[in-house]
């Protein structure tokens, strides 16, 4: 499963985002370092279900009238302060937790109402661009530290006649999610000595920055948009990174109200409908959220997850089925599974994602939308329904 990690300075709203996105019970409070141990749970990205092309909506658990929710893992860690890679704040043990992540959602307090330590200050007095920079810097420095600590091993390996720098560095960085191809691309952009013994700290740091950017891309969530001065959002956009204005607190309130039967709302909807009884206070609270949603086309929580997975990671959703006409599995469930594959994936890649035996026994594939056989090198598209014929199935 894809892992999305929520990173950011303390008190920015990471756990509120996490709580809203997973509906798990975690602590949220207006002071730094509320979260000490990482929270790990299941959230979803949202996409159009292929059943929308058919007369009947599918009955999958994760399909809500054609809104398909595909599971991803969400990770909520302790807040990062400047110097975390040197042990400041809660230190870097949770930076290590980020090694599992495929993509980072940097939850920023766009209101400027908390300083770099996460302490409450007057709204609009802290510049949120600073936390964008230092959070990234901490991740870069932390990876640079890993590279440095492992450098002796690389030096030792370099004495062997069949030493290959790409291979050695990839081996060191696989724990971090970097492939040999990632390392090769990073090294191509850098000017470095052939002999690892001649590498300096600057070389290692440059490598760390490049590999981090390549393997842990970052989307910015401009959280607390409900109280953020508009110029803060503009300044965040000027960083050139993808910025999603959001109200994690608003999303949490909507999900809780929906669960209580007070409103109709599916995550990612641009609006909601009141269907149950509400106190005046509740009604007023929800109307305030509605205004923010109107401005930003929703609460931003679902948009941020989607941007991370479909935007930065460039994934597509593919649906393996056993019956290509009815789009069912062996038990008759319509569109039972959805897989988030890198763009450019082929039917054999989907087969391997389902199960390595299915991949090993791959014979051919049928496109459930056209009923035609597709070749081994066919590039899967968003929403493809594919029957895989395998000696193992
Ligand atoms: N106005 C506003 N406040 C929010 C929003 N999201 C979170 N908050 C508040 O921000 C404070 C911090 O929220 P948390 O979710 O605990 O923050 P965190 O980033 O997990 O903090 P640490 O675990 O300490 O690193 C709480 O008081 C939340 O209610 C939002 O969208 N708008
Ligand atoms: Mg927290």
Coordinates of C-alpha atoms and ligand atoms in Angstrom, one line a residue:
X1 CA 0.0 0.0 0.0
X2 CA 1.2 3.5 -0.7
X3 CA 2.2 5.4 2.5
X4 CA 1.5 9.1 2.8
X5 CA 3.2 10.8 5.7
X6 CA 2.0 13.9 7.4
X7 CA 5.0 16.0 8.4
X8 CA 5.3 19.5 9.7
X9 CA 6.1 21.7 12.6
X10 CA 4.3 21.1 16.0
X11 CA 0.7 22.3 16.4
X12 CA 0.1 22.7 12.6
X13 CA -2.8 20.3 12.6
X14 CA -1.3 17.0 11.5
X15 CA -3.2 14.9 13.9
X16 CA -6.4 16.8 13.1
X17 CA -5.8 16.0 9.5
X18 CA -5.0 12.4 10.4
X19 CA -8.1 12.0 12.6
X20 CA -10.4 13.4 9.9
X21 CA -8.8 11.3 7.2
X22 CA -8.9 8.0 9.1
X23 CA -11.6 8.6 11.7
X24 CA -9.2 7.1 14.2
X25 CA -9.2 8.4 17.8
X26 CA -6.0 10.4 18.3
X27 CA -5.0 13.4 20.5
X28 CA -5.4 16.9 19.2
X29 CA -4.5 19.9 21.2
X30 CA -3.4 23.5 20.9
X31 CA 0.2 23.0 22.2
X32 CA 3.4 21.6 20.7
X33 CA 4.3 17.9 20.8
X34 CA 0.8 16.5 21.4
X35 CA 1.8 13.6 19.3
X36 CA 4.8 11.6 20.6
X37 CA 4.4 8.1 19.1
X38 CA 3.5 7.9 15.4
X39 CA 0.0 7.1 14.4
X40 CA -0.5 4.8 11.5
X41 CA -3.9 4.2 9.9
X42 CA -5.8 3.7 6.7
X43 CA -7.2 6.6 4.7
X44 CA -8.3 6.8 1.1
X45 CA -7.8 8.6 -2.2
X46 CA -10.9 9.4 -4.2
X47 CA -11.5 8.7 -7.8
X48 CA -14.4 8.1 -10.3
X49 CA -15.4 4.5 -10.1
X50 CA -15.6 2.7 -13.5
X51 CA -19.1 1.7 -12.5
X52 CA -20.2 5.2 -13.5
X53 CA -20.0 4.0 -17.1
X54 CA -22.6 1.3 -16.4
X55 CA -26.3 1.4 -15.5
X56 CA -25.8 0.1 -12.0
X57 CA -23.4 1.4 -9.3
X58 CA -21.2 -1.3 -7.9
X59 CA -21.6 -2.7 -4.4
X60 CA -18.0 -2.5 -3.3
X61 CA -17.4 -1.3 0.2
X62 CA -15.3 1.6 -1.0
X63 CA -17.7 2.8 -3.6
X64 CA -20.2 5.5 -2.6
X65 CA -22.5 6.0 -5.6
X66 CA -19.6 6.1 -8.1
X67 CA -17.2 7.8 -5.7
X68 CA -14.4 5.3 -5.3
X69 CA -12.2 5.4 -2.2
X70 CA -8.9 3.5 -2.7
X71 CA -7.0 2.7 0.5
X72 CA -3.6 4.3 1.3
X73 CA -1.7 4.2 4.5
X74 CA -1.5 7.5 6.4
X75 CA 1.3 8.2 8.9
X76 CA 1.1 11.0 11.6
X77 CA 4.4 11.8 13.3
X78 CA 5.6 14.2 16.0
X79 CA 6.2 17.8 15.0
X80 CA 9.5 18.9 13.5
X81 CA 11.4 21.9 14.9
X82 CA 14.6 23.5 13.5
X83 CA 17.5 21.3 14.5
X84 CA 15.4 18.1 14.8
X85 CA 18.1 16.2 12.8
X86 CA 20.5 17.0 15.6
X87 CA 18.1 15.8 18.2
X88 CA 16.1 19.0 19.0
X89 CA 12.5 18.7 20.0
X90 CA 11.5 15.1 19.9
X91 CA 14.7 14.4 17.9
X92 CA 14.9 12.3 14.8
X93 CA 13.5 9.0 15.7
X94 CA 10.3 9.9 13.9
X95 CA 12.3 11.2 10.9
X96 CA 13.2 7.5 10.6
X97 CA 9.5 6.7 10.4
X98 CA 9.3 8.9 7.3
X99 CA 11.6 6.4 5.5
X100 CA 8.5 4.3 5.0
X101 CA 6.7 7.1 3.2
X102 CA 6.3 7.4 -0.5
X103 CA 5.2 11.0 -0.4
X104 CA 5.1 13.7 2.3
X105 CA 2.2 16.0 3.1
X106 CA 3.7 19.0 4.9
X107 CA 1.0 20.4 7.0
X108 CA 1.6 24.1 7.4
X109 CA -0.2 26.4 9.8
X110 CA -1.1 29.0 7.1
X111 CA -2.7 31.2 9.7
X112 CA 0.7 32.2 11.0
X113 CA -0.7 31.7 14.5
X114 CA 2.1 29.4 15.8
X115 CA 5.8 30.0 15.8
X116 CA 8.6 27.6 14.6
X117 CA 8.3 25.7 17.9
X118 CA 4.6 25.3 17.5
X119 CA 3.8 27.8 20.3
X120 CA 0.6 29.9 19.8
X121 CA 1.3 33.5 18.7
X122 CA -1.0 36.1 17.4
X123 CA -2.5 35.0 14.0
X124 CA -0.6 36.5 11.1
X125 CA 2.6 37.1 12.9
X126 CA 4.6 34.0 11.9
X127 CA 5.6 33.6 8.2
X128 CA 4.5 30.1 7.2
X129 CA 7.0 30.0 4.3
X130 CA 9.7 29.6 7.1
X131 CA 8.2 26.3 8.2
X132 CA 8.1 25.1 4.6
X133 CA 11.8 25.8 4.3
X134 CA 12.9 24.4 7.6
X135 CA 10.8 21.2 7.4
X136 CA 12.4 20.4 4.1
X137 CA 15.8 21.3 5.4
X138 CA 15.4 19.0 8.3
X139 CA 14.5 16.1 6.1
X140 CA 17.5 16.8 3.8
X141 CA 19.9 17.1 6.7
X142 CA 18.7 13.9 8.2
X143 CA 19.2 12.0 5.0
X144 CA 22.7 13.6 4.6
X145 CA 23.4 12.3 8.1
X146 CA 22.5 8.8 7.0
X147 CA 24.7 9.0 3.9
X148 CA 27.6 10.3 6.1
X149 CA 27.3 7.5 8.6
X150 CA 27.3 4.9 5.9
X151 CA 30.2 6.4 3.9
X152 CA 32.9 4.2 5.4
X153 CA 31.1 1.2 4.0
X154 CA 31.0 2.7 0.6
X155 CA 34.7 3.6 0.8
X156 CA 35.5 0.0 1.8
X157 CA 33.4 -1.4 -1.1
X158 CA 35.2 1.0 -3.5
X159 CA 38.4 -1.0 -3.1
X160 CA 36.7 -4.0 -4.9
X161 CA 37.5 -4.2 -8.6
X162 CA 33.8 -4.5 -9.6
X163 CA 32.7 -1.5 -7.5
X164 CA 29.8 0.5 -9.0
X165 CA 29.0 3.8 -7.4
X166 CA 25.3 3.7 -8.4
X167 CA 24.9 0.3 -7.1
X168 CA 26.6 0.9 -3.8
X169 CA 24.7 4.1 -3.1
X170 CA 21.4 2.5 -4.1
X171 CA 22.1 -0.3 -1.7
X172 CA 22.7 2.3 1.0
X173 CA 19.5 4.2 0.2
X174 CA 17.1 1.4 -0.6
X175 CA 15.9 1.6 3.0
X176 CA 14.9 5.1 2.2
X177 CA 13.0 4.0 -0.9
X178 CA 15.6 5.1 -3.5
X179 CA 16.1 2.7 -6.4
X180 CA 19.2 2.3 -8.4
X181 CA 17.6 4.3 -11.2
X182 CA 16.8 7.2 -8.7
X183 CA 20.4 7.3 -7.6
X184 CA 21.7 7.1 -11.1
X185 CA 19.5 10.1 -12.1
X186 CA 20.7 12.1 -9.0
X187 CA 24.3 11.4 -9.7
X188 CA 23.9 12.4 -13.4
X189 CA 22.9 15.9 -12.1
X190 CA 25.8 16.2 -9.7
X191 CA 29.5 16.8 -10.1
X192 CA 31.3 14.3 -7.9
X193 CA 34.7 12.5 -7.7
X194 CA 34.8 9.0 -9.0
X195 CA 36.6 7.8 -5.9
X196 CA 34.3 7.8 -2.8
X197 CA 37.4 8.6 -0.6
X198 CA 37.5 12.1 -2.2
X199 CA 33.9 12.9 -1.5
X200 CA 33.4 15.9 0.8
X201 CA 30.4 16.7 3.1
X202 CA 29.2 19.0 0.4
X203 CA 29.0 16.2 -2.2
X204 CA 27.1 14.0 0.3
X205 CA 24.7 16.8 1.2
X206 CA 24.0 17.5 -2.5
X207 CA 23.3 13.9 -3.1
X208 CA 21.0 13.7 -0.1
X209 CA 19.0 16.8 -1.2
X210 CA 18.6 15.4 -4.7
X211 CA 17.6 11.9 -3.6
X212 CA 15.2 13.3 -0.9
X213 CA 13.5 15.5 -3.4
X214 CA 13.2 12.6 -5.9
X215 CA 12.0 9.9 -3.5
X216 CA 10.1 11.9 -0.9
X217 CA 8.2 14.6 -2.9
X218 CA 6.3 17.1 -0.8
X219 CA 2.8 18.6 -1.2
X220 CA 2.0 21.6 1.1
X221 CA -1.3 21.7 2.9
X222 CA -2.0 25.3 3.9
X223 CA -4.0 24.3 7.0
X224 CA -6.2 26.5 9.1
X225 CA -7.2 28.3 5.9
X226 CA -10.4 29.2 7.8
X227 CA -8.5 31.7 9.8
X228 CA -5.5 32.4 7.5
X229 CA -4.8 35.8 6.1
X230 CA -5.1 35.5 2.3
X231 CA -1.6 36.9 1.7
X232 CA -0.2 33.9 3.5
X233 CA -1.7 31.6 0.9
X234 CA -0.3 33.7 -1.8
X235 CA 3.2 33.6 -0.3
X236 CA 3.0 29.8 0.1
X237 CA 2.0 29.5 -3.6
X238 CA 5.1 31.6 -4.5
X239 CA 7.3 28.7 -3.3
X240 CA 6.3 27.0 -6.5
X241 CA 5.3 23.8 -4.7
X242 CA 1.8 22.4 -5.0
X243 CA -0.3 24.2 -2.3
X244 CA -3.7 22.9 -1.1
X245 CA -5.6 25.3 1.2
X246 CA -7.4 23.2 3.8
X247 CA -9.3 23.2 7.0
X248 CA -8.5 19.9 8.7
X249 CA -10.7 20.9 11.6
X250 CA -13.6 21.5 9.2
X251 CA -13.2 18.1 7.6
X252 CA -13.2 16.5 11.0
X253 CA -16.4 18.3 12.0
X254 CA -18.0 17.2 8.7
X255 CA -17.1 13.6 9.1
X256 CA -18.3 13.5 12.6
X257 CA -21.6 15.2 11.6
X258 CA -22.0 12.7 8.7
X259 CA -21.3 9.8 11.0
X260 CA -23.9 11.1 13.4
X261 CA -26.4 11.3 10.6
X262 CA -26.7 15.1 10.7
X263 CA -25.4 15.8 7.2
X264 CA -24.9 14.0 3.9
X265 CA -21.2 14.4 3.1
X266 CA -18.7 12.1 1.4
X267 CA -15.0 13.0 1.8
X268 CA -13.9 15.3 -1.1
X269 CA -17.4 16.6 -1.8
X270 CA -17.3 20.4 -2.5
X271 CA -20.4 20.9 -0.2
X272 CA -22.7 19.0 2.2
X273 CA -26.4 18.8 2.9
X274 CA -28.0 19.0 6.3
X275 CA -30.4 16.1 6.8
X276 CA -30.7 15.7 10.6
X277 CA -31.4 17.8 13.6
X278 CA -28.8 20.3 14.6
X279 CA -28.5 22.7 17.5
X280 CA -28.2 26.4 16.5
X281 CA -24.6 26.3 17.5
X282 CA -23.9 23.2 15.4
X283 CA -25.7 24.7 12.4
X284 CA -23.8 27.9 12.7
X285 CA -20.5 26.0 12.9
X286 CA -21.3 24.0 9.8
X287 CA -22.3 27.1 7.9
X288 CA -18.9 28.7 8.6
X289 CA -17.2 25.5 7.2
X290 CA -19.5 25.8 4.2
X291 CA -18.2 29.2 3.5
X292 CA -14.6 28.1 3.6
X293 CA -15.5 25.1 1.3
X294 CA -17.0 27.5 -1.1
X295 CA -13.8 29.4 -1.4
X296 CA -11.5 26.5 -1.8
X297 CA -13.7 23.9 -3.4
X298 CA -14.0 21.7 -0.4
X299 CA -12.1 21.3 2.9
X300 CA -8.8 20.4 1.1
X301 CA -8.2 17.2 3.0
X302 CA -9.2 14.8 0.2
X303 CA -7.7 17.1 -2.4
X304 CA -4.3 17.0 -0.6
X305 CA -4.3 13.2 -0.4
X306 CA -5.3 13.0 -4.1
X307 CA -2.6 15.5 -5.1
X308 CA 0.0 13.5 -3.2
X309 CA -1.0 10.2 -4.9
X310 CA -2.4 11.0 -8.3
X311 CA -0.4 14.3 -8.7
X312 CA 3.1 13.9 -7.2
X313 CA 3.3 10.1 -7.4
X314 CA 1.5 10.1 -10.8
X315 CA -0.5 6.9 -10.0
X316 CA -3.4 5.4 -11.9
X317 CA -6.2 3.2 -10.6
X318 CA -6.6 -0.2 -12.1
X319 CA -9.3 -2.8 -11.3
X320 CA -8.5 -6.5 -11.7
X321 CA -11.5 -8.7 -12.3
X322 CA -12.1 -12.4 -13.0
X323 CA -15.2 -12.0 -15.2
X324 CA -14.5 -9.3 -17.8
X325 CA -18.1 -8.9 -18.8
X326 CA -19.7 -8.6 -15.4
X327 CA -16.6 -7.1 -13.8
X328 CA -16.8 -9.5 -10.9
X329 CA -14.5 -11.7 -8.9
X330 CA -15.1 -15.4 -8.2
X331 CA -17.7 -14.6 -5.5
X332 CA -19.7 -12.2 -7.8
X333 CA -18.6 -9.0 -6.2
X334 CA -18.4 -6.2 -8.7
X335 CA -15.1 -4.4 -9.0
X336 CA -13.8 -5.8 -5.7
X337 CA -10.3 -4.3 -5.8
X338 CA -8.5 -1.2 -6.9
X339 CA -4.7 -0.9 -7.3
X340 CA -2.7 2.3 -7.4
X341 CA 0.0 1.7 -10.0
X342 CA 2.7 4.0 -11.4
X343 CA 1.7 5.5 -14.7
X344 CA 3.2 3.4 -17.5
X345 CA 2.4 0.2 -15.7
X346 CA 1.3 -2.8 -17.9
X347 CA -1.0 -5.7 -17.4
X348 CA 1.8 -7.9 -16.1
X349 CA 2.6 -5.2 -13.5
X350 CA -1.0 -5.4 -12.4
X351 CA -0.8 -9.2 -12.2
X352 CA 2.3 -8.9 -9.9
X353 CA 0.5 -6.3 -7.8
X354 CA -2.4 -8.8 -7.3
X355 CA -0.1 -11.6 -6.4
X356 CA 3.4 -12.7 -7.4
X357 CA 2.1 -16.2 -8.5
X358 CA -0.4 -14.5 -10.8
X359 CA 2.4 -12.4 -12.2
X360 CA 4.7 -15.4 -12.6
X361 CA 1.9 -17.3 -14.4
X362 CA 0.8 -14.4 -16.6
X363 CA -0.6 -15.5 -20.0
X364 CA -2.6 -12.6 -21.3
X365 CA -5.1 -9.8 -20.4
X366 CA -8.5 -8.7 -21.5
X367 CA -9.7 -5.1 -21.3
X368 CA -13.1 -5.2 -19.5
X369 CA -14.4 -2.0 -21.2
X370 CA -13.7 -3.1 -24.8
X371 CA -13.7 -6.9 -24.3
X372 CA -10.5 -7.0 -26.3
X373 CA -7.3 -8.7 -25.5
X374 CA -4.5 -6.2 -24.7
X375 CA -0.8 -6.7 -25.2
X376 CA 1.8 -7.2 -22.5
X377 CA 3.2 -3.7 -23.1
X378 CA -0.2 -2.0 -23.1
X379 CA 0.0 1.1 -20.8
X380 CA -2.8 0.9 -18.3
X381 CA -5.0 4.0 -17.9
X382 CA -6.9 5.5 -15.0
X383 CA -10.1 3.4 -14.4
X384 CA -9.0 0.4 -16.5
X385 CA -10.9 -2.9 -15.7
X386 CA -8.7 -5.8 -16.6
X387 CA -9.1 -9.5 -16.5
X388 CA -5.8 -11.3 -16.1
X389 CA -5.4 -14.8 -17.4
X390 CA -2.7 -16.6 -15.6
X391 CA -1.8 -20.2 -15.0
X392 CA -2.1 -19.4 -11.3
X393 CA -5.7 -18.1 -11.4
Ligands
LIG1 N1 -8.6 27.1 13.0 C1 -8.2 25.9 12.8 N2 -7.5 25.2 13.7 C2 -7.1 24.0 13.4 C3 -7.3 23.4 12.2 N3 -6.8 22.1 12.2 C4 -6.2 22.0 13.4 N4 -6.4 23.1 14.2 C5 -6.1 23.2 15.6 O1 -4.6 23.3 15.7 C6 -4.2 22.7 17.0 C7 -3.2 21.7 16.8 O2 -3.8 20.5 16.2 P1 -3.0 19.1 16.1 O3 -3.8 18.3 15.1 O4 -2.9 18.5 17.5 O5 -1.6 19.5 15.6 P2 -0.3 18.6 15.3 O6 0.4 19.1 14.1 O7 -0.7 17.2 15.3 O8 0.6 18.9 16.6 P3 1.8 18.1 17.3 O9 1.3 16.7 17.5 O10 2.0 18.8 18.6 O11 2.9 18.2 16.4 C8 -5.5 22.2 17.7 O12 -5.9 23.2 18.6 C9 -6.5 22.1 16.5 O13 -7.8 22.2 16.9 C10 -8.0 24.1 11.2 O14 -8.2 23.7 10.0 N5 -8.4 25.4 11.5
LIG2 MG1 -0.1 15.6 16.5

